PDB file of C-alpha atoms in Angstrom:
ATOM      1  CA  GLU K   1       7.546  -4.819 -18.066  1.00 68.00           C
ATOM      2  CA  ALA K   2       4.704  -4.352 -15.606  1.00 67.00           C
ATOM      3  CA  ALA K   3       3.926  -0.703 -15.091  1.00 91.00           C
ATOM      4  CA  VAL K   4       1.510   1.666 -13.398  1.00 96.00           C
ATOM      5  CA  THR K   5       1.728   5.258 -14.626  1.00 96.00           C
ATOM      6  CA  GLN K   6       0.135   8.212 -12.876  1.00 97.00           C
ATOM      7  CA  SER K   7      -0.438  11.714 -14.172  1.00 97.00           C
ATOM      8  CA  PRO K   8       0.122  14.402 -13.251  1.00 97.00           C
ATOM      9  CA  ARG K   9       3.006  13.794 -10.850  1.00 96.00           C
ATOM     10  CA  ASN K  10       2.449  17.122  -9.157  1.00 97.00           C
ATOM     11  CA  LYS K  11      -0.658  19.285  -9.024  1.00 97.00           C
ATOM     12  CA  VAL K  12      -1.576  22.543  -7.364  1.00 98.00           C
ATOM     13  CA  ALA K  13      -5.305  23.239  -7.227  1.00 97.00           C
ATOM     14  CA  VAL K  14      -7.507  25.943  -5.762  1.00 97.00           C
ATOM     15  CA  THR K  15     -10.182  25.299  -3.179  1.00 97.00           C
ATOM     16  CA  GLY K  16     -13.464  24.498  -4.878  1.00 97.00           C
ATOM     17  CA  GLY K  17     -11.844  23.527  -8.139  1.00 97.00           C
ATOM     18  CA  LYS K  18     -12.148  20.196  -9.918  1.00 97.00           C
ATOM     19  CA  VAL K  19      -9.169  17.857  -9.979  1.00 98.00           C
ATOM     20  CA  THR K  20      -8.747  14.661 -11.964  1.00 98.00           C
ATOM     21  CA  LEU K  21      -5.923  12.246 -11.269  1.00 98.00           C
ATOM     22  CA  SER K  22      -5.273   9.626 -13.912  1.00 98.00           C
ATOM     23  CA  CYS K  23      -3.788   6.169 -13.732  1.00 98.00           C
ATOM     24  CA  ASN K  24      -2.855   3.763 -16.514  1.00 98.00           C
ATOM     25  CA  GLN K  25      -1.658   0.181 -16.132  1.00 96.00           C
ATOM     26  CA  THR K  26      -0.186  -2.114 -18.752  1.00 93.00           C
ATOM     27  CA  ASN K  27      -0.331  -5.242 -16.597  1.00 88.00           C
ATOM     28  CA  ASN K  28      -3.756  -6.476 -17.720  1.00 88.00           C
ATOM     29  CA  HIS K  29      -4.777  -6.565 -14.068  1.00 90.00           C
ATOM     30  CA  ASN K  30      -8.440  -6.718 -13.162  1.00 90.00           C
ATOM     31  CA  ASN K  31      -8.199  -4.737  -9.949  1.00 92.00           C
ATOM     32  CA  MET K  32      -7.123  -1.143  -9.513  1.00 95.00           C
ATOM     33  CA  TYR K  33      -6.902   0.983  -6.394  1.00 96.00           C
ATOM     34  CA  TRP K  34      -6.555   4.587  -5.285  1.00 97.00           C
ATOM     35  CA  TYR K  35      -4.861   5.300  -1.963  1.00 97.00           C
ATOM     36  CA  ARG K  36      -3.814   8.474  -0.227  1.00 97.00           C
ATOM     37  CA  GLN K  37      -0.772   8.654   1.981  1.00 95.00           C
ATOM     38  CA  ASP K  38      -0.492  11.003   4.909  1.00 92.00           C
ATOM     39  CA  THR K  39       2.103  11.034   7.648  1.00 81.00           C
ATOM     40  CA  GLY K  40       1.030   8.844  10.534  1.00 75.00           C
ATOM     41  CA  HIS K  41      -1.748   7.126   8.571  1.00 78.00           C
ATOM     42  CA  GLY K  42       0.063   4.943   6.114  1.00 86.00           C
ATOM     43  CA  LEU K  43      -1.997   4.292   2.988  1.00 93.00           C
ATOM     44  CA  ARG K  44      -5.763   4.588   3.129  1.00 94.00           C
ATOM     45  CA  LEU K  45      -8.021   3.181   0.447  1.00 94.00           C
ATOM     46  CA  ILE K  46     -10.274   5.694  -1.301  1.00 97.00           C
ATOM     47  CA  HIS K  47     -11.832   3.735  -4.184  1.00 97.00           C
ATOM     48  CA  TYR K  48     -11.131   0.508  -6.011  1.00 95.00           C
ATOM     49  CA  SER K  49     -12.358  -1.349  -9.054  1.00 95.00           C
ATOM     50  CA  TYR K  50     -12.781  -4.982 -10.108  1.00 90.00           C
ATOM     51  CA  GLY K  51     -12.735  -4.201 -13.807  1.00 92.00           C
ATOM     52  CA  ALA K  52     -13.908  -1.876 -16.521  1.00 95.00           C
ATOM     53  CA  GLY K  53     -17.131  -0.140 -15.586  1.00 95.00           C
ATOM     54  CA  SER K  54     -16.955  -0.979 -11.880  1.00 94.00           C
ATOM     55  CA  THR K  55     -16.051   1.265  -8.962  1.00 96.00           C
ATOM     56  CA  GLU K  56     -16.318   0.499  -5.263  1.00 94.00           C
ATOM     57  CA  LYS K  57     -15.995   2.683  -2.210  1.00 95.00           C
ATOM     58  CA  GLY K  58     -12.985   2.131  -0.052  1.00 93.00           C
ATOM     59  CA  ASP K  59     -12.487   3.222   3.528  1.00 91.00           C
ATOM     60  CA  ILE K  60     -12.395   7.009   2.971  1.00 95.00           C
ATOM     61  CA  PRO K  61     -14.493   7.753  -0.154  1.00 97.00           C
ATOM     62  CA  ASP K  62     -16.116  11.026   0.942  1.00 97.00           C
ATOM     63  CA  GLY K  63     -15.240  13.898  -1.378  1.00 97.00           C
ATOM     64  CA  TYR K  64     -13.930  11.588  -4.106  1.00 98.00           C
ATOM     65  CA  LYS K  65     -15.366   9.892  -7.159  1.00 98.00           C
ATOM     66  CA  ALA K  66     -13.761   7.268  -9.351  1.00 98.00           C
ATOM     67  CA  SER K  67     -14.111   6.178 -12.939  1.00 98.00           C
ATOM     68  CA  ARG K  68     -12.913   2.991 -14.680  1.00 98.00           C
ATOM     69  CA  PRO K  69     -13.684   3.429 -18.374  1.00 97.00           C
ATOM     70  CA  SER K  70     -11.381   0.615 -19.476  1.00 96.00           C
ATOM     71  CA  GLN K  71      -9.227  -2.199 -18.146  1.00 95.00           C
ATOM     72  CA  GLU K  72      -6.168   0.056 -18.358  1.00 96.00           C
ATOM     73  CA  ASN K  73      -7.438   3.337 -16.925  1.00 97.00           C
ATOM     74  CA  PHE K  74      -8.706   4.352 -13.511  1.00 98.00           C
ATOM     75  CA  SER K  75      -9.305   7.988 -12.562  1.00 98.00           C
ATOM     76  CA  LEU K  76      -9.837   9.708  -9.242  1.00 98.00           C
ATOM     77  CA  ILE K  77     -11.988  12.831  -9.329  1.00 98.00           C
ATOM     78  CA  LEU K  78     -12.234  15.589  -6.759  1.00 97.00           C
ATOM     79  CA  GLU K  79     -15.289  17.602  -7.787  1.00 95.00           C
ATOM     80  CA  LEU K  80     -14.794  20.341  -5.177  1.00 97.00           C
ATOM     81  CA  ALA K  81     -11.248  20.187  -3.876  1.00 97.00           C
ATOM     82  CA  THR K  82     -10.577  21.170  -0.266  1.00 98.00           C
ATOM     83  CA  PRO K  83      -7.285  21.822   1.569  1.00 97.00           C
ATOM     84  CA  SER K  84      -7.853  18.629   3.597  1.00 97.00           C
ATOM     85  CA  GLN K  85      -7.344  16.692   0.367  1.00 98.00           C
ATOM     86  CA  THR K  86      -3.757  17.865   0.132  1.00 97.00           C
ATOM     87  CA  SER K  87      -1.845  14.593   0.118  1.00 97.00           C
ATOM     88  CA  VAL K  88       0.143  12.121  -1.935  1.00 96.00           C
ATOM     89  CA  TYR K  89      -2.070   9.824  -3.995  1.00 98.00           C
ATOM     90  CA  PHE K  90      -1.022   6.385  -5.159  1.00 97.00           C
ATOM     91  CA  CYS K  91      -2.652   4.219  -7.767  1.00 97.00           C
ATOM     92  CA  ALA K  92      -2.081   0.461  -7.758  1.00 96.00           C
ATOM     93  CA  SER K  93      -3.117  -2.482  -9.883  1.00 94.00           C
ATOM     94  CA  GLY K  94      -3.417  -6.121  -8.903  1.00 89.00           C
ATOM     95  CA  ASP K  95      -4.471  -9.490 -10.192  1.00 80.00           C
ATOM     96  CA  ARG K  96      -7.309 -11.504  -8.740  1.00 69.00           C
ATOM     97  CA  GLN K  97      -6.247 -12.893  -5.399  1.00 62.00           C
ATOM     98  CA  GLY K  98      -4.645 -16.278  -5.724  1.00 59.00           C
ATOM     99  CA  VAL K  99      -3.522 -15.636  -9.276  1.00 57.00           C
ATOM    100  CA  ASN K 100       0.258 -15.880  -9.386  1.00 56.00           C
ATOM    101  CA  ASN K 101       0.291 -14.757  -5.738  1.00 60.00           C
ATOM    102  CA  GLN K 102       1.115 -11.285  -6.923  1.00 72.00           C
ATOM    103  CA  ALA K 103       1.127  -8.223  -4.730  1.00 83.00           C
ATOM    104  CA  PRO K 104      -0.382  -4.959  -5.921  1.00 89.00           C
ATOM    105  CA  LEU K 105       1.973  -2.856  -8.045  1.00 92.00           C
ATOM    106  CA  PHE K 106       2.132   0.845  -7.301  1.00 95.00           C
ATOM    107  CA  GLY K 107       2.541   3.927  -9.442  1.00 96.00           C
ATOM    108  CA  GLU K 108       4.984   6.712  -8.648  1.00 95.00           C
ATOM    109  CA  GLY K 109       2.429   8.843  -6.874  1.00 96.00           C
ATOM    110  CA  THR K 110       0.818  12.247  -7.406  1.00 97.00           C
ATOM    111  CA  ARG K 111       1.553  15.043  -4.989  1.00 96.00           C
ATOM    112  CA  LEU K 112      -1.551  17.241  -4.722  1.00 97.00           C
ATOM    113  CA  SER K 113      -1.677  20.587  -2.964  1.00 97.00           C
ATOM    114  CA  VAL K 114      -5.013  22.343  -2.564  1.00 97.00           C
ATOM    115  CA  LEU K 115      -4.626  26.018  -1.687  1.00 96.00           C
TER     116      LEU K 115
ATOM    117  CA  GLY U   1     -13.402  -4.519   9.079  1.00 82.00           C
ATOM    118  CA  GLU U   2      -9.748  -5.407   9.143  1.00 86.00           C
ATOM    119  CA  GLN U   3      -7.491  -3.241  11.279  1.00 90.00           C
ATOM    120  CA  VAL U   4      -3.711  -3.360  11.180  1.00 94.00           C
ATOM    121  CA  GLU U   5      -1.461  -1.910  13.830  1.00 96.00           C
ATOM    122  CA  GLN U   6       2.218  -1.479  13.014  1.00 96.00           C
ATOM    123  CA  ARG U   7       4.981  -0.871  15.570  1.00 97.00           C
ATOM    124  CA  PRO U   8       7.228   0.956  16.067  1.00 97.00           C
ATOM    125  CA  PRO U   9       6.474   4.108  14.056  1.00 95.00           C
ATOM    126  CA  HIS U  10      10.147   5.109  14.121  1.00 96.00           C
ATOM    127  CA  LEU U  11      13.235   2.979  14.534  1.00 97.00           C
ATOM    128  CA  SER U  12      16.886   3.993  14.598  1.00 97.00           C
ATOM    129  CA  VAL U  13      19.638   1.363  14.655  1.00 97.00           C
ATOM    130  CA  ARG U  14      23.367   1.246  14.029  1.00 97.00           C
ATOM    131  CA  GLU U  15      24.870  -0.419  10.990  1.00 96.00           C
ATOM    132  CA  GLY U  16      25.189  -4.145  11.588  1.00 95.00           C
ATOM    133  CA  ASP U  17      22.478  -4.229  14.243  1.00 96.00           C
ATOM    134  CA  SER U  18      19.208  -6.086  13.918  1.00 95.00           C
ATOM    135  CA  ALA U  19      15.779  -4.495  13.596  1.00 96.00           C
ATOM    136  CA  VAL U  20      12.277  -5.850  14.054  1.00 97.00           C
ATOM    137  CA  ILE U  21       9.023  -4.357  12.790  1.00 98.00           C
ATOM    138  CA  THR U  22       5.721  -5.923  13.811  1.00 98.00           C
ATOM    139  CA  CYS U  23       2.170  -5.763  12.518  1.00 97.00           C
ATOM    140  CA  THR U  24      -0.842  -7.151  14.300  1.00 97.00           C
ATOM    141  CA  TYR U  25      -4.130  -7.626  12.493  1.00 96.00           C
ATOM    142  CA  THR U  26      -7.683  -8.384  13.521  1.00 94.00           C
ATOM    143  CA  ASP U  27      -9.340 -10.463  10.783  1.00 90.00           C
ATOM    144  CA  PRO U  28      -8.730 -14.206  11.385  1.00 88.00           C
ATOM    145  CA  ASN U  29      -9.507 -14.812   7.694  1.00 85.00           C
ATOM    146  CA  SER U  30      -6.482 -12.794   6.606  1.00 86.00           C
ATOM    147  CA  TYR U  31      -4.482 -14.796   4.095  1.00 82.00           C
ATOM    148  CA  TYR U  32      -2.284 -12.483   2.040  1.00 86.00           C
ATOM    149  CA  PHE U  33       0.526 -10.598   3.707  1.00 89.00           C
ATOM    150  CA  PHE U  34       3.050  -8.266   2.106  1.00 91.00           C
ATOM    151  CA  TRP U  35       5.866  -6.001   3.140  1.00 93.00           C
ATOM    152  CA  TYR U  36       6.671  -2.916   1.088  1.00 94.00           C
ATOM    153  CA  LYS U  37       9.671  -0.606   1.213  1.00 95.00           C
ATOM    154  CA  GLN U  38       9.356   3.082   0.386  1.00 95.00           C
ATOM    155  CA  GLU U  39      12.360   5.354   0.014  1.00 94.00           C
ATOM    156  CA  PRO U  40      11.827   9.120   0.478  1.00 90.00           C
ATOM    157  CA  GLY U  41       9.793  10.655  -2.327  1.00 88.00           C
ATOM    158  CA  ALA U  42       9.430   7.320  -4.097  1.00 91.00           C
ATOM    159  CA  SER U  43       6.787   4.702  -4.688  1.00 93.00           C
ATOM    160  CA  LEU U  44       6.232   1.480  -2.755  1.00 94.00           C
ATOM    161  CA  GLN U  45       8.297  -1.485  -3.799  1.00 92.00           C
ATOM    162  CA  LEU U  46       7.375  -5.032  -2.826  1.00 89.00           C
ATOM    163  CA  LEU U  47       9.910  -6.429  -0.393  1.00 89.00           C
ATOM    164  CA  MET U  48       8.459  -9.764   0.673  1.00 85.00           C
ATOM    165  CA  LYS U  49       5.245 -11.748   0.608  1.00 82.00           C
ATOM    166  CA  VAL U  50       3.907 -14.625   2.660  1.00 82.00           C
ATOM    167  CA  PHE U  51       0.678 -16.587   2.521  1.00 72.00           C
ATOM    168  CA  SER U  52      -1.448 -18.990   4.475  1.00 61.00           C
ATOM    169  CA  SER U  53      -0.101 -20.678   7.558  1.00 54.00           C
ATOM    170  CA  THR U  54       2.831 -19.884   9.749  1.00 52.00           C
ATOM    171  CA  GLU U  55       5.736 -19.342   7.460  1.00 57.00           C
ATOM    172  CA  ILE U  56       9.179 -17.958   7.438  1.00 59.00           C
ATOM    173  CA  ASN U  57      10.327 -16.285   4.269  1.00 62.00           C
ATOM    174  CA  GLU U  58      13.819 -15.033   3.754  1.00 62.00           C
ATOM    175  CA  GLY U  59      15.423 -12.793   1.215  1.00 66.00           C
ATOM    176  CA  GLN U  60      17.350  -9.570   0.686  1.00 73.00           C
ATOM    177  CA  GLY U  61      18.669  -9.706   4.256  1.00 82.00           C
ATOM    178  CA  PHE U  62      15.152  -9.829   5.697  1.00 87.00           C
ATOM    179  CA  THR U  63      13.152 -12.578   7.375  1.00 87.00           C
ATOM    180  CA  VAL U  64       9.377 -12.528   7.630  1.00 88.00           C
ATOM    181  CA  LEU U  65       7.594 -14.489  10.314  1.00 88.00           C
ATOM    182  CA  LEU U  66       3.856 -15.025  10.296  1.00 90.00           C
ATOM    183  CA  ASN U  67       2.114 -16.214  13.460  1.00 89.00           C
ATOM    184  CA  LYS U  68      -1.539 -16.776  12.579  1.00 87.00           C
ATOM    185  CA  LYS U  69      -2.465 -17.854  16.088  1.00 90.00           C
ATOM    186  CA  ASP U  70      -1.447 -14.475  17.464  1.00 93.00           C
ATOM    187  CA  LYS U  71      -2.377 -12.653  14.245  1.00 93.00           C
ATOM    188  CA  ARG U  72       1.067 -11.134  14.083  1.00 94.00           C
ATOM    189  CA  LEU U  73       3.428 -10.502  11.195  1.00 93.00           C
ATOM    190  CA  SER U  74       7.010  -9.435  11.706  1.00 94.00           C
ATOM    191  CA  LEU U  75       9.816  -8.213   9.486  1.00 94.00           C
ATOM    192  CA  ASN U  76      13.275  -8.956  10.840  1.00 93.00           C
ATOM    193  CA  LEU U  77      16.431  -7.366   9.541  1.00 92.00           C
ATOM    194  CA  THR U  78      19.462  -9.259  10.802  1.00 89.00           C
ATOM    195  CA  ALA U  79      22.283  -6.879   9.868  1.00 93.00           C
ATOM    196  CA  ALA U  80      21.162  -3.397   8.910  1.00 94.00           C
ATOM    197  CA  HIS U  81      23.112  -1.212   6.496  1.00 93.00           C
ATOM    198  CA  PRO U  82      22.490   2.415   5.499  1.00 93.00           C
ATOM    199  CA  GLY U  83      20.763   1.366   2.274  1.00 93.00           C
ATOM    200  CA  ASP U  84      17.992  -0.137   4.369  1.00 94.00           C
ATOM    201  CA  SER U  85      16.981   3.307   5.606  1.00 96.00           C
ATOM    202  CA  ALA U  86      13.422   3.769   4.374  1.00 96.00           C
ATOM    203  CA  ALA U  87       9.789   3.468   5.403  1.00 96.00           C
ATOM    204  CA  TYR U  88       8.353  -0.034   5.638  1.00 96.00           C
ATOM    205  CA  PHE U  89       4.689  -0.927   5.394  1.00 96.00           C
ATOM    206  CA  CYS U  90       2.849  -4.155   5.972  1.00 95.00           C
ATOM    207  CA  ALA U  91      -0.299  -4.922   3.959  1.00 93.00           C
ATOM    208  CA  VAL U  92      -2.939  -7.514   4.825  1.00 91.00           C
ATOM    209  CA  SER U  93      -5.905  -8.942   2.945  1.00 86.00           C
ATOM    210  CA  ALA U  94      -8.413 -11.707   3.541  1.00 80.00           C
ATOM    211  CA  THR U  95      -9.282 -14.321   0.943  1.00 70.00           C
ATOM    212  CA  GLY U  96     -11.931 -13.018  -1.421  1.00 69.00           C
ATOM    213  CA  ASN U  97     -11.553  -9.500  -0.103  1.00 70.00           C
ATOM    214  CA  TYR U  98      -9.937  -7.364  -2.726  1.00 76.00           C
ATOM    215  CA  LYS U  99      -9.016  -4.676  -0.246  1.00 82.00           C
ATOM    216  CA  TYR U 100      -5.512  -4.472   1.143  1.00 89.00           C
ATOM    217  CA  VAL U 101      -5.237  -2.782   4.530  1.00 91.00           C
ATOM    218  CA  PHE U 102      -1.922  -1.124   5.271  1.00 93.00           C
ATOM    219  CA  GLY U 103      -0.161  -0.465   8.530  1.00 94.00           C
ATOM    220  CA  ALA U 104       0.775   3.134   9.328  1.00 94.00           C
ATOM    221  CA  GLY U 105       4.416   2.455   8.504  1.00 95.00           C
ATOM    222  CA  THR U 106       7.787   2.321  10.251  1.00 96.00           C
ATOM    223  CA  ARG U 107      10.486   4.841   9.435  1.00 96.00           C
ATOM    224  CA  LEU U 108      13.787   3.010   9.760  1.00 97.00           C
ATOM    225  CA  LYS U 109      17.048   4.919   9.995  1.00 97.00           C
ATOM    226  CA  VAL U 110      20.338   3.036   9.884  1.00 96.00           C
ATOM    227  CA  ILE U 111      23.265   4.990  11.242  1.00 95.00           C
ATOM    228  CA  ALA U 112      26.714   4.228   9.795  1.00 91.00           C
TER     229      ALA U 112
END
């Protein structure tokens, strides 16, 4: 069964600390995405990837880095966490557009609080 | 780049009533359109998808209408029930653009 798994599910971090959010997909999808969700903004794209070794900036990349070491794994890194990065983060994976007309599949989300 | 405006942000209807959520987008090359449902504290689940030209898709008590001339996508619920209470998001992407732009969401509350 297609799955996107995020870890941790909840995280409390201190301002200035480093945070790594991990995402694993078993769907053999080429594309992976990191979004954050805040009330009133819907989902906003932070970084995305076309495949292993590639990362691309999304619409709000400042303060975030991404890493795609393999087809299955895509990480989001906050080198110096700030309270403004308190949010719910969603990872998603998707096939190439036009392949099976599939929509991106989402993980369960990570709730991050930066104090 | 693509911008998506979703209306209304909040919607409250009585059980059995209809509900309409609308998204307007800016990129005329937009080709892939999705609706997601998100229950409180949960992930996004695909509700419906529609592609290409003007189409009507139906399923799960919902109808999706795409009007490419007006660049408008709507989700119509014909007879709401309390289990439909959730947040709904539209997502839009252009061909060859791997980015999916989401609307800000509509929080639907169905009152029994």
